[in-house]
CSV table of C-alpha atoms in Angstrom, one decimal:
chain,number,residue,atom,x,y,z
A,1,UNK,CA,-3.7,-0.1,22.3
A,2,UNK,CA,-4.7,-3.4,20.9
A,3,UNK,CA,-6.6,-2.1,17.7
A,4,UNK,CA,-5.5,-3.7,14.3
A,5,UNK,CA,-5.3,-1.3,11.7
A,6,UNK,CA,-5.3,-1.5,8.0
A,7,UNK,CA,-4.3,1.9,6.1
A,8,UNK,CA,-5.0,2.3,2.5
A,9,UNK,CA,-3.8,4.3,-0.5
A,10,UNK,CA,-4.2,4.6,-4.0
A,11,UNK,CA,-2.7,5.5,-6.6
A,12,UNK,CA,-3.3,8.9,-8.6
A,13,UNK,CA,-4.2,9.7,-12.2
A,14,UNK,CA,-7.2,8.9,-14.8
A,15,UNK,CA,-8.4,5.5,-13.4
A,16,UNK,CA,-7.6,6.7,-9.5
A,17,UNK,CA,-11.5,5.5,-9.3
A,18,UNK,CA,-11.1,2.1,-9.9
A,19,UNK,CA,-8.1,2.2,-7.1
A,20,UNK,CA,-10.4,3.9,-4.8
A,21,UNK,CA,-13.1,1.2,-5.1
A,22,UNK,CA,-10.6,-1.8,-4.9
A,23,UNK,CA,-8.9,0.3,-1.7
A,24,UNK,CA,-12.0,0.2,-0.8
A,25,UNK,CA,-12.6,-3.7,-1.2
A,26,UNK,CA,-9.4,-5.3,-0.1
A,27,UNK,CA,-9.5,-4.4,3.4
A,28,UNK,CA,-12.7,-5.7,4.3
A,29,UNK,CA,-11.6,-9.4,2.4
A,30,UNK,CA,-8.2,-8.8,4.8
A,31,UNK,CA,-9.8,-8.8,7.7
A,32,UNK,CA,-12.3,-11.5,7.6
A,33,UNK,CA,-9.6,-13.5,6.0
A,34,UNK,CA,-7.6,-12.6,9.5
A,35,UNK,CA,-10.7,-13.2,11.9
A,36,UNK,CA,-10.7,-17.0,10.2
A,37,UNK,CA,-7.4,-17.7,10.6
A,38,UNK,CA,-6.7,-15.8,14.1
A,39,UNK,CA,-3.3,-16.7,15.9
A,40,UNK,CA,-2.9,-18.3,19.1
A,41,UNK,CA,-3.3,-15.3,21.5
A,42,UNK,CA,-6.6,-14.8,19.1
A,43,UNK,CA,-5.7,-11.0,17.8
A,44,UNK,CA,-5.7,-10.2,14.1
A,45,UNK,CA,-2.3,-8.6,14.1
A,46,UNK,CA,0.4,-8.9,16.4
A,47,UNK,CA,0.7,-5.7,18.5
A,48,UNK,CA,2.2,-2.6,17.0
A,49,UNK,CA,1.8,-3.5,13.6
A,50,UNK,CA,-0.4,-2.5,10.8
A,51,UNK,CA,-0.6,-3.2,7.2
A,52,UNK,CA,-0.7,-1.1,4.5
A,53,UNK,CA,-2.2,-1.8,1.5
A,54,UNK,CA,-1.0,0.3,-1.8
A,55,UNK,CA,-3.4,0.3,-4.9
A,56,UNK,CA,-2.1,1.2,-8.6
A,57,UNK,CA,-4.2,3.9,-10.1
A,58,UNK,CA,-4.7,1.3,-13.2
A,59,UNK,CA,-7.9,-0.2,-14.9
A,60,UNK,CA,-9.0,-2.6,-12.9
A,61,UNK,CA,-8.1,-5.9,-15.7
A,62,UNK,CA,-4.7,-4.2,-15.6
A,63,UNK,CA,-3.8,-4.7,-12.0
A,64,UNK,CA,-1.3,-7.9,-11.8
A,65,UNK,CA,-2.3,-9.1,-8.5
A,66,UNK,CA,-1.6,-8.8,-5.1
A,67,UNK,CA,2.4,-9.1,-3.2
A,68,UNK,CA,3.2,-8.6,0.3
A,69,UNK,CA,6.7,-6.3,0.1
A,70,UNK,CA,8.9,-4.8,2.5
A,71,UNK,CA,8.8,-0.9,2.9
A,72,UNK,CA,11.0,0.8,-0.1
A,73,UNK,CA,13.9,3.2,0.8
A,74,UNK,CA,13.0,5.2,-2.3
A,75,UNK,CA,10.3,8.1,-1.9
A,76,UNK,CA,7.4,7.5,-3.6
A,77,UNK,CA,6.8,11.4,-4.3
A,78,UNK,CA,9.4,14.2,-4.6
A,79,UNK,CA,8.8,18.1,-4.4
A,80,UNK,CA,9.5,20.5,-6.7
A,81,UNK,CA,9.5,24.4,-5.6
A,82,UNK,CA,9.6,27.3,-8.3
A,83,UNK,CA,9.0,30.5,-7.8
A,84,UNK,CA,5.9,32.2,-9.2
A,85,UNK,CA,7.6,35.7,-9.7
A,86,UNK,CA,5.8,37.4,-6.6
A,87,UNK,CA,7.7,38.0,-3.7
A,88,UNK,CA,8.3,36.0,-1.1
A,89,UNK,CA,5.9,33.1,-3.0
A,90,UNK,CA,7.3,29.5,-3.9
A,91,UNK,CA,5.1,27.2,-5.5
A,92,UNK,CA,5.3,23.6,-4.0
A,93,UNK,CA,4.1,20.6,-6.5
A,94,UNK,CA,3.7,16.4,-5.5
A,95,UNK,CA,5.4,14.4,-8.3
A,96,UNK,CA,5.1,10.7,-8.4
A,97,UNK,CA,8.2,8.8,-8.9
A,98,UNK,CA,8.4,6.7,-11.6
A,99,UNK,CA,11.6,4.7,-10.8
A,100,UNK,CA,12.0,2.6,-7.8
A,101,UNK,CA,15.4,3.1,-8.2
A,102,UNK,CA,17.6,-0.3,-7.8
A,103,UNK,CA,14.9,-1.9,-5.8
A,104,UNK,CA,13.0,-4.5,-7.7
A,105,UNK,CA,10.8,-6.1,-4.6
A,106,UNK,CA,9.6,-3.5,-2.8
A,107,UNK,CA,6.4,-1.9,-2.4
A,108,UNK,CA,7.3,0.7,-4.5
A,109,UNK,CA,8.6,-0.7,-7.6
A,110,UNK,CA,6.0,-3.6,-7.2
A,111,UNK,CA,3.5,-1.0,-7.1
A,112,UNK,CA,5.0,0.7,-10.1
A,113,UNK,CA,5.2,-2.5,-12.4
A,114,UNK,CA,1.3,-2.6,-11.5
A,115,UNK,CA,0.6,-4.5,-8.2
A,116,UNK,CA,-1.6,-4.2,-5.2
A,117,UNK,CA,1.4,-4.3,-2.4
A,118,UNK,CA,0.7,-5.6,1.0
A,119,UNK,CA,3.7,-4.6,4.1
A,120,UNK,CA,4.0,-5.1,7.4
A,121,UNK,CA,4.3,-2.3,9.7
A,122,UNK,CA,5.5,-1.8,12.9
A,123,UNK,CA,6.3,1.6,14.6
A,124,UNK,CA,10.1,1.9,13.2
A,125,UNK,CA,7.6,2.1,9.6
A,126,UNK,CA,9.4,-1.6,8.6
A,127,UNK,CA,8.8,-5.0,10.3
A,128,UNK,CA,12.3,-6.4,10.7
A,129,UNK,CA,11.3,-9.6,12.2
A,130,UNK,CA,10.5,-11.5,9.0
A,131,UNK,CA,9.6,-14.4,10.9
A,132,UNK,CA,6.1,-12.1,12.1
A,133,UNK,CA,5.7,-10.9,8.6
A,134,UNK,CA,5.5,-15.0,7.1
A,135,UNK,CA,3.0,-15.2,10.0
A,136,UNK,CA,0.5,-12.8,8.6
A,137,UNK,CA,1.2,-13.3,5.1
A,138,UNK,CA,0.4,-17.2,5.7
A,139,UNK,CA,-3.2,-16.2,7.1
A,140,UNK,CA,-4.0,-14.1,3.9
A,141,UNK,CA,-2.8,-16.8,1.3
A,142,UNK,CA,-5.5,-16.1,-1.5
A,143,UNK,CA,-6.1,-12.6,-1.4
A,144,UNK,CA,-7.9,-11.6,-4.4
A,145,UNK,CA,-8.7,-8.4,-6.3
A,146,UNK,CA,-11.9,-7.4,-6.4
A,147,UNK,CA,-13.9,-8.3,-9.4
A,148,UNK,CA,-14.7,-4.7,-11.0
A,149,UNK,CA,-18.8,-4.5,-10.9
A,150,UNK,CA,-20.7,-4.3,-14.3
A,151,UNK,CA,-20.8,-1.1,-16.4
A,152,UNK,CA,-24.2,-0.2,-16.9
C-alpha cells in the first residue's frame, strides 16, 4: 500500500482537551520531521509500519516529554460487566488501568508515569526488528511537545 500512517490517542479524564490538542499537534511536527530526514529508498516509514503516538490526559506543563516504547503486554483498559437487574441485560463499563504491571518501559507504564509514548508498528502490532525501530527514532531526535497556546 505504501501510505505512512500515524494513529493517535489520548488519554481520558478532566484535561482529555489538552491531550486532544497536543494529539493533534505531534503528528504534524512527526511528519515534517520524517520528510527532512527521509531514508535512502526516500519513504517516510518503512513499509508495513506505523507509529502510534499515545497522549496522557494531563495539563499540558505536566506532561514529562516524549519516549519512543515498545508495545506493552498489559491491557490498557479492562471490562467490567454487572447486571442491571432486568433480564437478559449486562452492563459493560471501559476502566483504565492504572498499573502497568511489572513493565516499567513500555508504552503503557510510560504513558502512565505521564509521557507522550511513540512505538513502532508493524502488522504483528510490535516491531521486532529493533534495528528498523533505532532507524525511525534517529530521524525524530527532538520531538517536542507542543507549547500550550495562551489562555485568554
Amino acid at each position: 500500500y505504501g501510505v505512512p500512517a500515524i494513529a493517535t490517542s489520548a488519554g481520558t479524564g478532566p484535561d482529555a482537551d489538552a491531550a486532544y490538542e497536543t494529539a493533534a499537534a505531534l503528528p504534524t511536527r512527526i511528519i515534517a520531521a520524517l520528510s527532512a530526514s527521509r531514508s535512502a529508498d526516500g519513504k517516510l516509514l518503512p513499509d508495513r509500519q506505523v507509529i502510534t503516538l499515545n497522549v496522557p490526559a494531563l495539563p499540558a506543563g505536566e506532561v514529562k516529554g516524549v519516549k519512543w516504547a515498545p508495545l506493552s503486554q498489559q491491557p490498557s483498559y479492562t471490562r467490567d460487566y454487572t447486571e442491571t437487574g432486568n433480564s437478559n441485560e449486562v452492563r459493560s463499563q471501559l476502566r483504565q488501568v492504572t498499573s502497568a504491571g511489572g513493565e516499567t518501559d513500555t508504552d503503557l507504564a510510560l504513558f502512565l508515569q505521564g509521557y507522550v509514548t511513540l512505538t513502532l508498528l508493524d502488522g504483528d502490532l510490535g516491531v521486532r526488528d529493533d534495528a528498523a525501530a533505532k532507524r525511525v527514532m534517529s530521524r525524530l531526535p527532538n520531538l517536542a511537545l507542543p507549547q500550550p497556546a495562551p489562555v485568554r
